[in-house]
Amino acid sequence: MTSAQRARGLMAAGDVRAQAAHWFTYLTSEKRAAHHTLIDYERDLSCFVEFLVDHLGGEATLKDLEALTVRDFRSFLANRRAQGLANRSTARTLSAIRSFFKFMERRKVLSNAALTTIRSPKIPHSIPKPLSPKAAKDVIAEAEVKEERDWVAARDVAILTLLYGCGLRVAEALNLNQTDTPLPKMLRFKGKGNKDRLVPTLPAASNAIAAYQALCPHGLSGDDPLFVGIRGKRLGQAQVQALMRTLRKRLGLPDTATPHALRHSFATHLLNAGGDLRTIQELLGHASLSTTQIYTEVDQARLLETYKKAHPRA
């Protein structure tokens, strides 16, 4: 979908849709936003302008956006609360709106000081739920035996090994192409803010990928995707999510055993083995150390739970 097509569906005046199209182009070409991020931002902006249709009595123009007051923005937040939407969702929507307004301000299209005074809703602090080392290994082992087609089993093992053994995000693993193999000793990824992130590759990951490529029936090369489905098209995140649902049911693992939980497990198990927080931050590609420090709370939470169970006066 093009930027113009994304903007065309907005319930806003033509001048707002035109700026939205420029914004989507900017997010795509300059910020290199991921596809799912673009979809989220499109949805967030759409929610906001649809609210303004009712709030203002018609489709908002650029002049209307510039004239919005603190009360208008607070009404939008109150409307979201009334719909029962989570604070995390509202915070992301507000972030998208701020990004759009800042973009227009940089282009000297409009300026709205009221938005800068609006605080994002508080987001409950959640602790990652990693798998135990045994459970993580069991997931990979189960993927190898559950599938009758050898090449599919080898593919699934390779993907899961990248998530747990290298701490990759699902999208990062699925975006790999044939030209990225054989894996170098260090994989380079472009993270948030266009910052490069280097990730060491384990022999287990390289070997798993080589085993998959040797069995894959599709004649793939060059810029073709590394991981493909039955029809030879690039594998999607939904298929990896479905794989983990199947595996956790077979192994009796909780619903928190998701593909991303393997990345959490990678970080937690490194920390437990004496890994340095700064190093783990770099491996995960976290912009802030405070994000990585959440993993120290996993151990604290587990320690407290053990104390409560074992101590006679707990």
Coordinates of N, CA and C in Angstrom, one line a residue, residues 163-265:
L163 N 16.0 -17.2 17.5 CA 15.3 -16.5 18.5 C 15.9 -16.7 19.9
Y164 N 16.1 -17.9 20.2 CA 16.7 -18.3 21.6 C 18.2 -18.2 21.7
G165 N 18.9 -18.6 20.6 CA 20.3 -18.6 20.7 C 21.0 -17.3 20.4
C166 N 20.3 -16.4 19.6 CA 20.9 -15.2 19.2 C 20.1 -14.0 19.7
G167 N 18.9 -14.2 20.3 CA 18.1 -13.1 20.8 C 17.4 -12.3 19.7
L168 N 17.2 -12.8 18.5 CA 16.6 -12.0 17.5 C 15.1 -11.8 17.7
R169 N 14.6 -10.7 17.2 CA 13.2 -10.5 17.1 C 12.7 -11.4 16.0
V170 N 11.4 -11.7 16.1 CA 10.8 -12.6 15.0 C 11.0 -12.0 13.7
A171 N 10.7 -10.7 13.6 CA 10.7 -10.0 12.3 C 12.2 -10.0 11.7
E172 N 13.2 -9.9 12.6 CA 14.6 -9.9 12.2 C 14.9 -11.2 11.5
A173 N 14.5 -12.3 12.2 CA 14.8 -13.6 11.7 C 14.1 -13.9 10.3
L174 N 12.8 -13.4 10.2 CA 12.1 -13.7 9.0 C 12.5 -12.8 7.9
N175 N 13.1 -11.7 8.2 CA 13.6 -10.8 7.1 C 14.9 -11.2 6.5
L176 N 15.5 -12.2 7.0 CA 16.8 -12.7 6.5 C 16.6 -13.2 5.1
N177 N 17.5 -13.0 4.2 CA 17.5 -13.5 2.8 C 18.6 -14.5 2.6
Q178 N 18.5 -15.2 1.4 CA 19.5 -16.2 1.1 C 20.9 -15.6 1.1
T179 N 21.0 -14.3 0.7 CA 22.3 -13.7 0.6 C 23.0 -13.5 2.0
D180 N 22.2 -13.6 3.0 CA 22.7 -13.4 4.4 C 23.4 -14.7 4.9
T181 N 23.3 -15.8 4.1 CA 24.0 -17.0 4.5 C 25.1 -17.4 3.5
P182 N 26.1 -18.2 4.0 CA 26.2 -18.7 5.4 C 26.3 -17.5 6.4
L183 N 25.8 -17.7 7.6 CA 25.8 -16.6 8.6 C 27.3 -16.2 8.9
P184 N 27.5 -14.9 8.9 CA 28.8 -14.4 9.4 C 28.9 -14.6 10.9
K185 N 30.1 -14.4 11.5 CA 30.3 -14.5 12.9 C 29.4 -13.5 13.7
M186 N 29.2 -12.3 13.0 CA 28.4 -11.3 13.6 C 27.3 -10.8 12.6
L187 N 26.0 -10.9 13.0 CA 24.9 -10.4 12.2 C 24.7 -8.9 12.5
R188 N 24.5 -8.1 11.5 CA 24.3 -6.7 11.7 C 22.8 -6.4 11.4
F189 N 22.2 -5.7 12.3 CA 20.8 -5.3 12.2 C 20.7 -3.8 12.4
K190 N 19.7 -3.2 11.6 CA 19.4 -1.8 11.8 C 18.3 -1.6 12.8
G191 N 18.6 -1.0 13.9 CA 17.6 -0.9 15.0 C 16.9 0.5 15.0
K192 N 16.3 0.8 16.1 CA 15.6 2.1 16.2 C 16.6 3.2 16.1
G193 N 16.1 4.3 15.4 CA 17.0 5.4 15.2 C 18.2 5.1 14.3
N194 N 17.9 4.1 13.4 CA 19.0 3.7 12.4 C 20.3 3.3 13.0
K195 N 20.3 2.9 14.3 CA 21.5 2.4 14.9 C 21.8 1.0 14.6
D196 N 23.1 0.7 14.2 CA 23.5 -0.6 13.9 C 23.6 -1.5 15.2
R197 N 23.2 -2.7 15.1 CA 23.4 -3.6 16.3 C 24.0 -4.9 15.7
L198 N 25.1 -5.3 16.4 CA 25.8 -6.5 16.1 C 25.5 -7.7 17.0
V199 N 25.1 -8.8 16.4 CA 24.7 -10.0 17.2 C 25.6 -11.1 16.8
P200 N 26.3 -11.7 17.8 CA 27.2 -12.9 17.5 C 26.3 -14.1 17.1
T201 N 26.7 -14.9 16.2 CA 25.9 -16.0 15.8 C 26.6 -17.3 16.3
L202 N 25.7 -18.2 16.9 CA 26.2 -19.4 17.4 C 26.4 -20.5 16.3
P203 N 27.4 -21.4 16.5 CA 27.5 -22.5 15.5 C 26.2 -23.2 15.4
A204 N 25.4 -23.4 16.5 CA 24.2 -24.1 16.4 C 23.2 -23.5 15.5
A205 N 23.2 -22.1 15.4 CA 22.3 -21.4 14.5 C 22.7 -21.6 13.1
S206 N 24.0 -21.4 12.8 CA 24.6 -21.6 11.5 C 24.3 -23.0 11.0
N207 N 24.5 -24.0 11.8 CA 24.3 -25.4 11.5 C 22.8 -25.7 11.2
A208 N 22.0 -25.1 12.0 CA 20.5 -25.3 11.8 C 20.0 -24.8 10.5
I209 N 20.6 -23.6 10.1 CA 20.2 -23.0 8.9 C 20.7 -23.8 7.7
A210 N 22.0 -24.2 7.8 CA 22.5 -25.0 6.7 C 21.8 -26.3 6.5
A211 N 21.3 -26.9 7.6 CA 20.5 -28.2 7.5 C 19.2 -27.9 6.9
Y212 N 18.6 -26.8 7.2 CA 17.3 -26.4 6.5 C 17.5 -26.1 5.1
Q213 N 18.5 -25.4 4.7 CA 18.7 -25.1 3.3 C 19.0 -26.3 2.5
A214 N 19.7 -27.3 3.1 CA 20.0 -28.5 2.3 C 18.7 -29.3 2.0
L215 N 17.7 -29.2 2.9 CA 16.4 -29.9 2.7 C 15.3 -29.2 2.0
C216 N 15.4 -27.8 2.0 CA 14.3 -27.0 1.4 C 14.1 -27.3 -0.1
P217 N 12.9 -27.6 -0.5 CA 12.7 -28.1 -1.9 C 12.6 -26.9 -2.9
H218 N 12.5 -25.7 -2.4 CA 12.3 -24.5 -3.3 C 13.7 -24.0 -3.7
G219 N 13.8 -23.8 -5.0 CA 15.1 -23.3 -5.5 C 15.3 -21.8 -5.2
L220 N 15.8 -21.5 -4.1 CA 16.0 -20.1 -3.6 C 17.4 -19.7 -3.7
S221 N 17.6 -18.4 -4.1 CA 19.0 -17.9 -4.1 C 18.9 -16.4 -4.1
G222 N 20.1 -15.7 -3.9 CA 20.2 -14.3 -4.0 C 19.3 -13.6 -3.0
D223 N 18.5 -12.7 -3.4 CA 17.6 -11.9 -2.5 C 16.3 -12.6 -2.2
D224 N 16.2 -13.9 -2.5 CA 15.0 -14.6 -2.1 C 15.0 -14.8 -0.6
P225 N 13.8 -14.9 0.0 CA 13.8 -15.0 1.5 C 14.4 -16.3 1.9
L226 N 15.0 -16.2 3.1 CA 15.6 -17.4 3.7 C 14.6 -18.4 4.2
F227 N 13.6 -17.9 4.9 CA 12.6 -18.8 5.5 C 11.3 -18.6 4.7
V228 N 10.8 -19.7 4.2 CA 9.6 -19.7 3.3 C 8.6 -20.7 3.8
G229 N 7.3 -20.5 3.3 CA 6.3 -21.4 3.6 C 6.2 -22.5 2.6
I230 N 5.1 -23.2 2.6 CA 4.9 -24.4 1.7 C 4.9 -23.9 0.2
R231 N 4.4 -22.7 -0.1 CA 4.3 -22.2 -1.4 C 5.6 -21.5 -1.9
G232 N 6.6 -21.4 -1.0 CA 7.8 -20.8 -1.4 C 7.8 -19.3 -1.1
K233 N 6.8 -18.7 -0.5 CA 6.8 -17.3 -0.1 C 7.4 -17.1 1.3
R234 N 7.8 -15.8 1.5 CA 8.4 -15.5 2.8 C 7.5 -15.9 3.9
L235 N 8.0 -16.5 4.9 CA 7.2 -16.9 6.1 C 6.8 -15.6 6.9
G236 N 5.5 -15.6 7.4 CA 5.0 -14.5 8.2 C 5.1 -14.7 9.7
Q237 N 5.0 -13.7 10.4 CA 5.0 -13.8 11.9 C 3.9 -14.6 12.4
A238 N 2.7 -14.5 11.8 CA 1.5 -15.3 12.3 C 1.8 -16.8 12.2
Q239 N 2.6 -17.2 11.3 CA 2.9 -18.6 11.2 C 3.8 -19.1 12.3
V240 N 4.7 -18.2 12.7 CA 5.6 -18.5 13.8 C 4.9 -18.5 15.1
Q241 N 3.9 -17.6 15.2 CA 3.0 -17.6 16.4 C 2.3 -18.9 16.5
A242 N 1.7 -19.3 15.4 CA 0.9 -20.5 15.4 C 1.8 -21.7 15.7
L243 N 3.0 -21.7 15.2 CA 4.0 -22.8 15.6 C 4.2 -22.9 17.1
M244 N 4.4 -21.7 17.7 CA 4.6 -21.7 19.2 C 3.4 -22.1 20.0
R245 N 2.2 -21.8 19.4 CA 1.0 -22.2 20.1 C 0.9 -23.8 20.1
T246 N 1.2 -24.3 19.0 CA 1.2 -25.8 18.9 C 2.2 -26.4 19.8
L247 N 3.4 -25.9 19.8 CA 4.5 -26.5 20.7 C 4.2 -26.3 22.1
R248 N 3.7 -25.2 22.6 CA 3.4 -25.0 24.0 C 2.3 -25.9 24.5
K249 N 1.3 -26.2 23.6 CA 0.2 -27.1 23.9 C 0.8 -28.5 24.1
R250 N 1.6 -28.9 23.2 CA 2.2 -30.3 23.2 C 3.1 -30.5 24.4
L251 N 3.7 -29.4 24.9 CA 4.7 -29.4 26.0 C 4.0 -29.0 27.3
G252 N 2.8 -28.6 27.3 CA 2.1 -28.2 28.5 C 2.7 -26.9 29.1
L253 N 3.1 -26.0 28.2 CA 3.7 -24.7 28.7 C 2.6 -23.6 28.7
P254 N 2.8 -22.6 29.5 CA 1.7 -21.5 29.6 C 1.6 -20.7 28.4
D255 N 0.6 -19.9 28.3 CA 0.3 -19.0 27.1 C 1.4 -18.0 26.9
T256 N 2.2 -17.7 28.0 CA 3.3 -16.7 27.9 C 4.5 -17.3 27.1
A257 N 4.4 -18.6 26.7 CA 5.5 -19.2 25.9 C 5.3 -18.8 24.5
T258 N 5.6 -17.6 24.1 CA 5.5 -17.0 22.8 C 6.8 -17.0 22.1
P259 N 6.8 -16.7 20.8 CA 8.1 -16.5 20.1 C 9.0 -15.4 20.8
H260 N 8.4 -14.3 21.2 CA 9.1 -13.3 21.8 C 9.7 -13.7 23.2
A261 N 9.0 -14.7 23.8 CA 9.5 -15.2 25.1 C 10.8 -15.9 25.0
L262 N 11.1 -16.4 23.8 CA 12.4 -17.0 23.5 C 13.5 -15.9 23.6
R263 N 13.2 -14.7 23.1 CA 14.1 -13.6 23.1 C 14.3 -13.2 24.6
H264 N 13.2 -13.1 25.3 CA 13.3 -12.8 26.8 C 14.2 -13.9 27.5
S265 N 14.0 -15.1 27.1 CA 14.8 -16.2 27.7 C 16.3 -16.1 27.4

